[in-house]
């Protein structure tokens, strides 16, 4: 059974803190994605990666960075958390070629 | 700017009734249209990926149709059950890249 695991379901952080959201997939997928989901909006792509050590900006990369040192792990980093980064964060992975994406259960981050 | 619209935003349906909802997407440079189901506290899961105009796909009581010329897809649920309660997301991808552009979803609530 395919599995994408996000390290935390709920997270509460303070403004200015550095925050790490971890995502691990066990399907040997090349592609990995970080989205955020806010009420009334579709999933918005923050960053994605097509291979180890590769990263591409999505639609809303400002205030975020990512790391992909190993194929199975894709980390999202909030360098200095702000209240407008309070959101649901979803990680996904897929094989190459625009195929189905497999999602983690999400991390609901609150920045106070 | 590519935009994916889903309607309605939410829907209450009596158990046993059938229902349908819509996803509208750009009709140019079409590559694929995805439908996902996202149940509360779970990961979004793919239902269908559709690529050809006129495609119809079926999974149990759920089916979907695709019209790429006019840019819409319908999702149908026959004989709704409580376990169908979820947010249904559609996502479009163009032939220029494989990134998914997401609609905001239709939240379906089945009333027993």
PDB file of C-alpha atoms in Angstrom:
ATOM      1  CA  UNK A   1       0.000   0.000   0.000  1.00  0.00           C
ATOM      2  CA  UNK A   2       1.407   3.360  -1.000  1.00  0.00           C
ATOM      3  CA  UNK A   3       2.266   5.674   1.822  1.00  0.00           C
ATOM      4  CA  UNK A   4       3.106   9.347   2.228  1.00  0.00           C
ATOM      5  CA  UNK A   5       3.786  10.281   5.820  1.00  0.00           C
ATOM      6  CA  UNK A   6       3.837  13.782   7.219  1.00  0.00           C
ATOM      7  CA  UNK A   7       5.599  14.125  10.531  1.00  0.00           C
ATOM      8  CA  UNK A   8       2.906  16.057  12.398  1.00  0.00           C
ATOM      9  CA  UNK A   9      -0.877  16.313  12.134  1.00  0.00           C
ATOM     10  CA  UNK A  10      -1.083  19.484  14.229  1.00  0.00           C
ATOM     11  CA  UNK A  11       1.561  22.057  14.987  1.00  0.00           C
ATOM     12  CA  UNK A  12       1.438  25.320  16.913  1.00  0.00           C
ATOM     13  CA  UNK A  13       4.324  27.743  16.526  1.00  0.00           C
ATOM     14  CA  UNK A  14       5.070  31.330  17.424  1.00  0.00           C
ATOM     15  CA  UNK A  15       5.704  34.168  15.012  1.00  0.00           C
ATOM     16  CA  UNK A  16       9.349  34.273  14.010  1.00  0.00           C
ATOM     17  CA  UNK A  17      10.092  30.631  14.769  1.00  0.00           C
ATOM     18  CA  UNK A  18      11.794  28.425  12.185  1.00  0.00           C
ATOM     19  CA  UNK A  19       9.462  25.567  11.302  1.00  0.00           C
ATOM     20  CA  UNK A  20      10.244  22.273   9.612  1.00  0.00           C
ATOM     21  CA  UNK A  21       7.527  20.145   8.019  1.00  0.00           C
ATOM     22  CA  UNK A  22       8.742  16.702   7.041  1.00  0.00           C
ATOM     23  CA  UNK A  23       7.354  14.381   4.395  1.00  0.00           C
ATOM     24  CA  UNK A  24       8.452  10.848   3.595  1.00  0.00           C
ATOM     25  CA  UNK A  25       7.190   8.565   0.812  1.00  0.00           C
ATOM     26  CA  UNK A  26       7.889   4.877   0.387  1.00  0.00           C
ATOM     27  CA  UNK A  27       7.022   4.514  -3.301  1.00  0.00           C
ATOM     28  CA  UNK A  28      10.353   5.520  -4.836  1.00  0.00           C
ATOM     29  CA  UNK A  29       8.609   8.407  -6.604  1.00  0.00           C
ATOM     30  CA  UNK A  30      10.698  11.002  -8.370  1.00  0.00           C
ATOM     31  CA  UNK A  31       8.260  13.877  -7.911  1.00  0.00           C
ATOM     32  CA  UNK A  32       7.328  15.432  -4.602  1.00  0.00           C
ATOM     33  CA  UNK A  33       5.157  18.452  -3.871  1.00  0.00           C
ATOM     34  CA  UNK A  34       4.219  20.794  -1.060  1.00  0.00           C
ATOM     35  CA  UNK A  35       0.820  22.499  -1.115  1.00  0.00           C
ATOM     36  CA  UNK A  36      -1.122  24.657   1.232  1.00  0.00           C
ATOM     37  CA  UNK A  37      -4.887  24.592   1.475  1.00  0.00           C
ATOM     38  CA  UNK A  38      -6.922  27.525   2.743  1.00  0.00           C
ATOM     39  CA  UNK A  39     -10.711  27.810   3.025  1.00  0.00           C
ATOM     40  CA  UNK A  40     -12.403  28.644  -0.256  1.00  0.00           C
ATOM     41  CA  UNK A  41      -9.250  28.148  -2.300  1.00  0.00           C
ATOM     42  CA  UNK A  42      -7.849  25.263  -4.271  1.00  0.00           C
ATOM     43  CA  UNK A  43      -4.613  23.611  -3.268  1.00  0.00           C
ATOM     44  CA  UNK A  44      -1.796  26.026  -4.012  1.00  0.00           C
ATOM     45  CA  UNK A  45       1.636  24.731  -4.941  1.00  0.00           C
ATOM     46  CA  UNK A  46       4.483  26.063  -2.813  1.00  0.00           C
ATOM     47  CA  UNK A  47       7.457  24.066  -4.101  1.00  0.00           C
ATOM     48  CA  UNK A  48       8.053  20.837  -5.950  1.00  0.00           C
ATOM     49  CA  UNK A  49      10.978  18.596  -6.722  1.00  0.00           C
ATOM     50  CA  UNK A  50      11.629  16.290  -9.659  1.00  0.00           C
ATOM     51  CA  UNK A  51      14.670  14.606  -8.207  1.00  0.00           C
ATOM     52  CA  UNK A  52      17.069  14.552  -5.330  1.00  0.00           C
ATOM     53  CA  UNK A  53      18.614  17.970  -4.662  1.00  0.00           C
ATOM     54  CA  UNK A  54      16.362  19.550  -7.266  1.00  0.00           C
ATOM     55  CA  UNK A  55      13.670  22.063  -6.394  1.00  0.00           C
ATOM     56  CA  UNK A  56      11.347  24.319  -8.321  1.00  0.00           C
ATOM     57  CA  UNK A  57       9.210  27.194  -7.103  1.00  0.00           C
ATOM     58  CA  UNK A  58       5.490  26.776  -7.314  1.00  0.00           C
ATOM     59  CA  UNK A  59       2.900  29.515  -7.281  1.00  0.00           C
ATOM     60  CA  UNK A  60       3.470  30.809  -3.740  1.00  0.00           C
ATOM     61  CA  UNK A  61       7.085  30.163  -2.660  1.00  0.00           C
ATOM     62  CA  UNK A  62       7.594  33.403  -0.727  1.00  0.00           C
ATOM     63  CA  UNK A  63       8.461  32.763   2.911  1.00  0.00           C
ATOM     64  CA  UNK A  64       9.231  29.083   2.305  1.00  0.00           C
ATOM     65  CA  UNK A  65      12.186  26.953   1.314  1.00  0.00           C
ATOM     66  CA  UNK A  66      12.587  23.229   0.758  1.00  0.00           C
ATOM     67  CA  UNK A  67      15.167  20.512   1.021  1.00  0.00           C
ATOM     68  CA  UNK A  68      15.422  17.203  -0.780  1.00  0.00           C
ATOM     69  CA  UNK A  69      18.597  15.429   0.241  1.00  0.00           C
ATOM     70  CA  UNK A  70      17.156  11.938  -0.219  1.00  0.00           C
ATOM     71  CA  UNK A  71      14.653  10.692  -2.743  1.00  0.00           C
ATOM     72  CA  UNK A  72      12.107   9.658  -0.155  1.00  0.00           C
ATOM     73  CA  UNK A  73      12.162  12.847   1.935  1.00  0.00           C
ATOM     74  CA  UNK A  74      10.990  16.348   1.071  1.00  0.00           C
ATOM     75  CA  UNK A  75      11.095  18.986   3.789  1.00  0.00           C
ATOM     76  CA  UNK A  76       9.295  22.317   3.838  1.00  0.00           C
ATOM     77  CA  UNK A  77      10.939  25.060   5.865  1.00  0.00           C
ATOM     78  CA  UNK A  78       9.359  28.243   7.121  1.00  0.00           C
ATOM     79  CA  UNK A  79      12.386  30.406   7.839  1.00  0.00           C
ATOM     80  CA  UNK A  80      10.508  32.828  10.084  1.00  0.00           C
ATOM     81  CA  UNK A  81       6.903  31.810  10.610  1.00  0.00           C
ATOM     82  CA  UNK A  82       4.242  34.472  10.249  1.00  0.00           C
ATOM     83  CA  UNK A  83       0.544  34.428  11.097  1.00  0.00           C
ATOM     84  CA  UNK A  84      -0.414  34.400   7.411  1.00  0.00           C
ATOM     85  CA  UNK A  85       1.276  31.020   7.129  1.00  0.00           C
ATOM     86  CA  UNK A  86      -1.384  29.466   9.350  1.00  0.00           C
ATOM     87  CA  UNK A  87      -2.816  26.839   7.032  1.00  0.00           C
ATOM     88  CA  UNK A  88      -3.197  23.160   6.174  1.00  0.00           C
ATOM     89  CA  UNK A  89      -0.045  21.866   4.489  1.00  0.00           C
ATOM     90  CA  UNK A  90      -0.212  18.833   2.239  1.00  0.00           C
ATOM     91  CA  UNK A  91       2.669  16.827   0.845  1.00  0.00           C
ATOM     92  CA  UNK A  92       2.275  14.641  -2.231  1.00  0.00           C
ATOM     93  CA  UNK A  93       4.384  12.424  -4.425  1.00  0.00           C
ATOM     94  CA  UNK A  94       3.966  11.006  -7.925  1.00  0.00           C
ATOM     95  CA  UNK A  95       5.846   9.021 -10.514  1.00  0.00           C
ATOM     96  CA  UNK A  96       7.021  10.999 -13.578  1.00  0.00           C
ATOM     97  CA  UNK A  97       4.642  12.084 -16.345  1.00  0.00           C
ATOM     98  CA  UNK A  98       1.769  13.914 -14.703  1.00  0.00           C
ATOM     99  CA  UNK A  99       0.271  10.890 -13.049  1.00  0.00           C
ATOM    100  CA  UNK A 100      -1.817  10.494  -9.936  1.00  0.00           C
ATOM    101  CA  UNK A 101      -0.487  12.246  -6.862  1.00  0.00           C
ATOM    102  CA  UNK A 102      -0.438  10.429  -3.542  1.00  0.00           C
ATOM    103  CA  UNK A 103      -0.989  12.595  -0.510  1.00  0.00           C
ATOM    104  CA  UNK A 104      -0.095  12.657   3.129  1.00  0.00           C
ATOM    105  CA  UNK A 105      -2.777  13.328   5.699  1.00  0.00           C
ATOM    106  CA  UNK A 106      -1.745  16.964   6.077  1.00  0.00           C
ATOM    107  CA  UNK A 107      -0.274  19.140   8.808  1.00  0.00           C
ATOM    108  CA  UNK A 108      -2.475  21.819  10.269  1.00  0.00           C
ATOM    109  CA  UNK A 109      -0.106  24.604  11.288  1.00  0.00           C
ATOM    110  CA  UNK A 110      -1.147  27.464  13.514  1.00  0.00           C
ATOM    111  CA  UNK A 111       1.234  30.409  13.882  1.00  0.00           C
ATOM    112  CA  UNK A 112       0.412  32.576  16.879  1.00  0.00           C
TER     113      UNK A 112
ATOM    114  CA  UNK B   1      -3.931  32.689 -15.507  1.00  0.00           C
ATOM    115  CA  UNK B   2      -5.312  29.165 -15.541  1.00  0.00           C
ATOM    116  CA  UNK B   3      -8.379  28.740 -13.382  1.00  0.00           C
ATOM    117  CA  UNK B   4     -10.373  25.719 -12.285  1.00  0.00           C
ATOM    118  CA  UNK B   5     -13.866  26.327 -10.943  1.00  0.00           C
ATOM    119  CA  UNK B   6     -15.992  23.838  -9.037  1.00  0.00           C
ATOM    120  CA  UNK B   7     -19.674  24.177  -8.286  1.00  0.00           C
ATOM    121  CA  UNK B   8     -21.457  24.094  -6.040  1.00  0.00           C
ATOM    122  CA  UNK B   9     -19.141  24.949  -3.173  1.00  0.00           C
ATOM    123  CA  UNK B  10     -21.138  22.677  -0.856  1.00  0.00           C
ATOM    124  CA  UNK B  11     -24.046  20.327  -1.171  1.00  0.00           C
ATOM    125  CA  UNK B  12     -26.379  18.569   1.266  1.00  0.00           C
ATOM    126  CA  UNK B  13     -27.937  15.419  -0.131  1.00  0.00           C
ATOM    127  CA  UNK B  14     -30.361  12.968   1.432  1.00  0.00           C
ATOM    128  CA  UNK B  15     -29.070   9.423   1.809  1.00  0.00           C
ATOM    129  CA  UNK B  16     -30.174   7.350  -1.155  1.00  0.00           C
ATOM    130  CA  UNK B  17     -30.471  10.314  -3.530  1.00  0.00           C
ATOM    131  CA  UNK B  18     -28.213  10.750  -6.522  1.00  0.00           C
ATOM    132  CA  UNK B  19     -26.220  13.899  -7.091  1.00  0.00           C
ATOM    133  CA  UNK B  20     -23.717  15.507  -9.396  1.00  0.00           C
ATOM    134  CA  UNK B  21     -21.361  18.455  -9.465  1.00  0.00           C
ATOM    135  CA  UNK B  22     -19.201  20.280 -11.945  1.00  0.00           C
ATOM    136  CA  UNK B  23     -15.602  21.134 -12.633  1.00  0.00           C
ATOM    137  CA  UNK B  24     -14.806  23.795 -15.255  1.00  0.00           C
ATOM    138  CA  UNK B  25     -11.309  24.185 -16.646  1.00  0.00           C
ATOM    139  CA  UNK B  26      -9.470  25.864 -19.536  1.00  0.00           C
ATOM    140  CA  UNK B  27     -10.233  24.090 -22.801  1.00  0.00           C
ATOM    141  CA  UNK B  28      -6.931  24.960 -24.449  1.00  0.00           C
ATOM    142  CA  UNK B  29      -3.724  22.969 -24.002  1.00  0.00           C
ATOM    143  CA  UNK B  30      -5.574  20.224 -22.175  1.00  0.00           C
ATOM    144  CA  UNK B  31      -3.603  17.221 -20.948  1.00  0.00           C
ATOM    145  CA  UNK B  32      -5.587  15.587 -18.128  1.00  0.00           C
ATOM    146  CA  UNK B  33      -8.331  16.140 -15.597  1.00  0.00           C
ATOM    147  CA  UNK B  34      -8.103  14.547 -12.150  1.00  0.00           C
ATOM    148  CA  UNK B  35     -10.811  13.916  -9.552  1.00  0.00           C
ATOM    149  CA  UNK B  36      -9.874  13.323  -5.911  1.00  0.00           C
ATOM    150  CA  UNK B  37     -11.903  12.579  -2.816  1.00  0.00           C
ATOM    151  CA  UNK B  38     -10.806  14.096   0.501  1.00  0.00           C
ATOM    152  CA  UNK B  39     -12.479  12.728   3.579  1.00  0.00           C
ATOM    153  CA  UNK B  40     -12.111  14.564   6.872  1.00  0.00           C
ATOM    154  CA  UNK B  41      -8.915  13.646   8.748  1.00  0.00           C
ATOM    155  CA  UNK B  42      -7.683  11.525   5.832  1.00  0.00           C
ATOM    156  CA  UNK B  43      -5.459  12.024   2.788  1.00  0.00           C
ATOM    157  CA  UNK B  44      -6.924  13.115  -0.541  1.00  0.00           C
ATOM    158  CA  UNK B  45      -7.246  10.045  -2.762  1.00  0.00           C
ATOM    159  CA  UNK B  46      -7.437   9.887  -6.521  1.00  0.00           C
ATOM    160  CA  UNK B  47     -10.734   8.762  -8.025  1.00  0.00           C
ATOM    161  CA  UNK B  48     -10.170   9.254 -11.740  1.00  0.00           C
ATOM    162  CA  UNK B  49      -7.689  10.617 -14.234  1.00  0.00           C
ATOM    163  CA  UNK B  50      -9.295  11.454 -17.552  1.00  0.00           C
ATOM    164  CA  UNK B  51      -7.495  12.424 -20.710  1.00  0.00           C
ATOM    165  CA  UNK B  52      -9.747  11.990 -23.758  1.00  0.00           C
ATOM    166  CA  UNK B  53     -12.736  14.076 -24.790  1.00  0.00           C
ATOM    167  CA  UNK B  54     -15.865  12.055 -24.149  1.00  0.00           C
ATOM    168  CA  UNK B  55     -14.171   9.853 -21.531  1.00  0.00           C
ATOM    169  CA  UNK B  56     -16.462   8.284 -18.987  1.00  0.00           C
ATOM    170  CA  UNK B  57     -15.047   6.554 -15.943  1.00  0.00           C
ATOM    171  CA  UNK B  58     -16.802   4.590 -13.232  1.00  0.00           C
ATOM    172  CA  UNK B  59     -15.861   3.323  -9.790  1.00  0.00           C
ATOM    173  CA  UNK B  60     -18.739   1.656  -7.979  1.00  0.00           C
ATOM    174  CA  UNK B  61     -21.512   4.239  -7.573  1.00  0.00           C
ATOM    175  CA  UNK B  62     -19.281   7.130  -8.682  1.00  0.00           C
ATOM    176  CA  UNK B  63     -18.773   8.086 -12.293  1.00  0.00           C
ATOM    177  CA  UNK B  64     -17.326  11.011 -14.201  1.00  0.00           C
ATOM    178  CA  UNK B  65     -17.549  12.450 -17.684  1.00  0.00           C
ATOM    179  CA  UNK B  66     -15.229  14.742 -19.568  1.00  0.00           C
ATOM    180  CA  UNK B  67     -15.783  17.384 -22.247  1.00  0.00           C
ATOM    181  CA  UNK B  68     -12.448  18.907 -23.212  1.00  0.00           C
ATOM    182  CA  UNK B  69     -13.854  21.036 -26.031  1.00  0.00           C
ATOM    183  CA  UNK B  70     -16.068  23.046 -23.712  1.00  0.00           C
ATOM    184  CA  UNK B  71     -13.913  22.588 -20.640  1.00  0.00           C
ATOM    185  CA  UNK B  72     -16.031  20.774 -18.079  1.00  0.00           C
ATOM    186  CA  UNK B  73     -16.302  17.508 -16.207  1.00  0.00           C
ATOM    187  CA  UNK B  74     -19.189  16.135 -14.172  1.00  0.00           C
ATOM    188  CA  UNK B  75     -18.917  13.826 -11.202  1.00  0.00           C
ATOM    189  CA  UNK B  76     -21.993  11.725 -10.459  1.00  0.00           C
ATOM    190  CA  UNK B  77     -22.796   9.782  -7.316  1.00  0.00           C
ATOM    191  CA  UNK B  78     -25.657   7.339  -7.512  1.00  0.00           C
ATOM    192  CA  UNK B  79     -27.604   6.399  -4.383  1.00  0.00           C
ATOM    193  CA  UNK B  80     -25.535   8.514  -1.953  1.00  0.00           C
ATOM    194  CA  UNK B  81     -24.353   6.865   1.251  1.00  0.00           C
ATOM    195  CA  UNK B  82     -22.979   8.491   4.433  1.00  0.00           C
ATOM    196  CA  UNK B  83     -19.474   7.314   3.516  1.00  0.00           C
ATOM    197  CA  UNK B  84     -19.655   9.499   0.399  1.00  0.00           C
ATOM    198  CA  UNK B  85     -19.451  12.576   2.614  1.00  0.00           C
ATOM    199  CA  UNK B  86     -16.199  14.266   1.626  1.00  0.00           C
ATOM    200  CA  UNK B  87     -14.753  17.153  -0.322  1.00  0.00           C
ATOM    201  CA  UNK B  88     -14.382  16.330  -3.988  1.00  0.00           C
ATOM    202  CA  UNK B  89     -11.502  18.074  -5.723  1.00  0.00           C
ATOM    203  CA  UNK B  90     -10.781  18.361  -9.387  1.00  0.00           C
ATOM    204  CA  UNK B  91      -7.456  19.357 -10.903  1.00  0.00           C
ATOM    205  CA  UNK B  92      -6.421  20.223 -14.423  1.00  0.00           C
ATOM    206  CA  UNK B  93      -3.061  19.808 -16.060  1.00  0.00           C
ATOM    207  CA  UNK B  94      -2.001  21.312 -19.373  1.00  0.00           C
ATOM    208  CA  UNK B  95       0.350  19.843 -21.889  1.00  0.00           C
ATOM    209  CA  UNK B  96       3.018  22.402 -21.130  1.00  0.00           C
ATOM    210  CA  UNK B  97       3.887  20.881 -17.782  1.00  0.00           C
ATOM    211  CA  UNK B  98       2.507  18.347 -15.380  1.00  0.00           C
ATOM    212  CA  UNK B  99       1.635  20.623 -12.506  1.00  0.00           C
ATOM    213  CA  UNK B 100      -1.926  20.316 -11.300  1.00  0.00           C
ATOM    214  CA  UNK B 101      -4.152  23.388 -11.061  1.00  0.00           C
ATOM    215  CA  UNK B 102      -6.754  22.721  -8.401  1.00  0.00           C
ATOM    216  CA  UNK B 103     -10.329  23.754  -7.915  1.00  0.00           C
ATOM    217  CA  UNK B 104     -11.538  24.763  -4.447  1.00  0.00           C
ATOM    218  CA  UNK B 105     -13.617  21.612  -4.122  1.00  0.00           C
ATOM    219  CA  UNK B 106     -17.243  20.655  -3.579  1.00  0.00           C
ATOM    220  CA  UNK B 107     -18.046  19.665  -0.018  1.00  0.00           C
ATOM    221  CA  UNK B 108     -20.668  16.920  -0.040  1.00  0.00           C
ATOM    222  CA  UNK B 109     -22.643  16.112   3.102  1.00  0.00           C
ATOM    223  CA  UNK B 110     -24.968  13.127   3.072  1.00  0.00           C
ATOM    224  CA  UNK B 111     -27.874  13.399   5.507  1.00  0.00           C
ATOM    225  CA  UNK B 112     -29.077  10.056   6.925  1.00  0.00           C
TER     226      UNK B 112
END
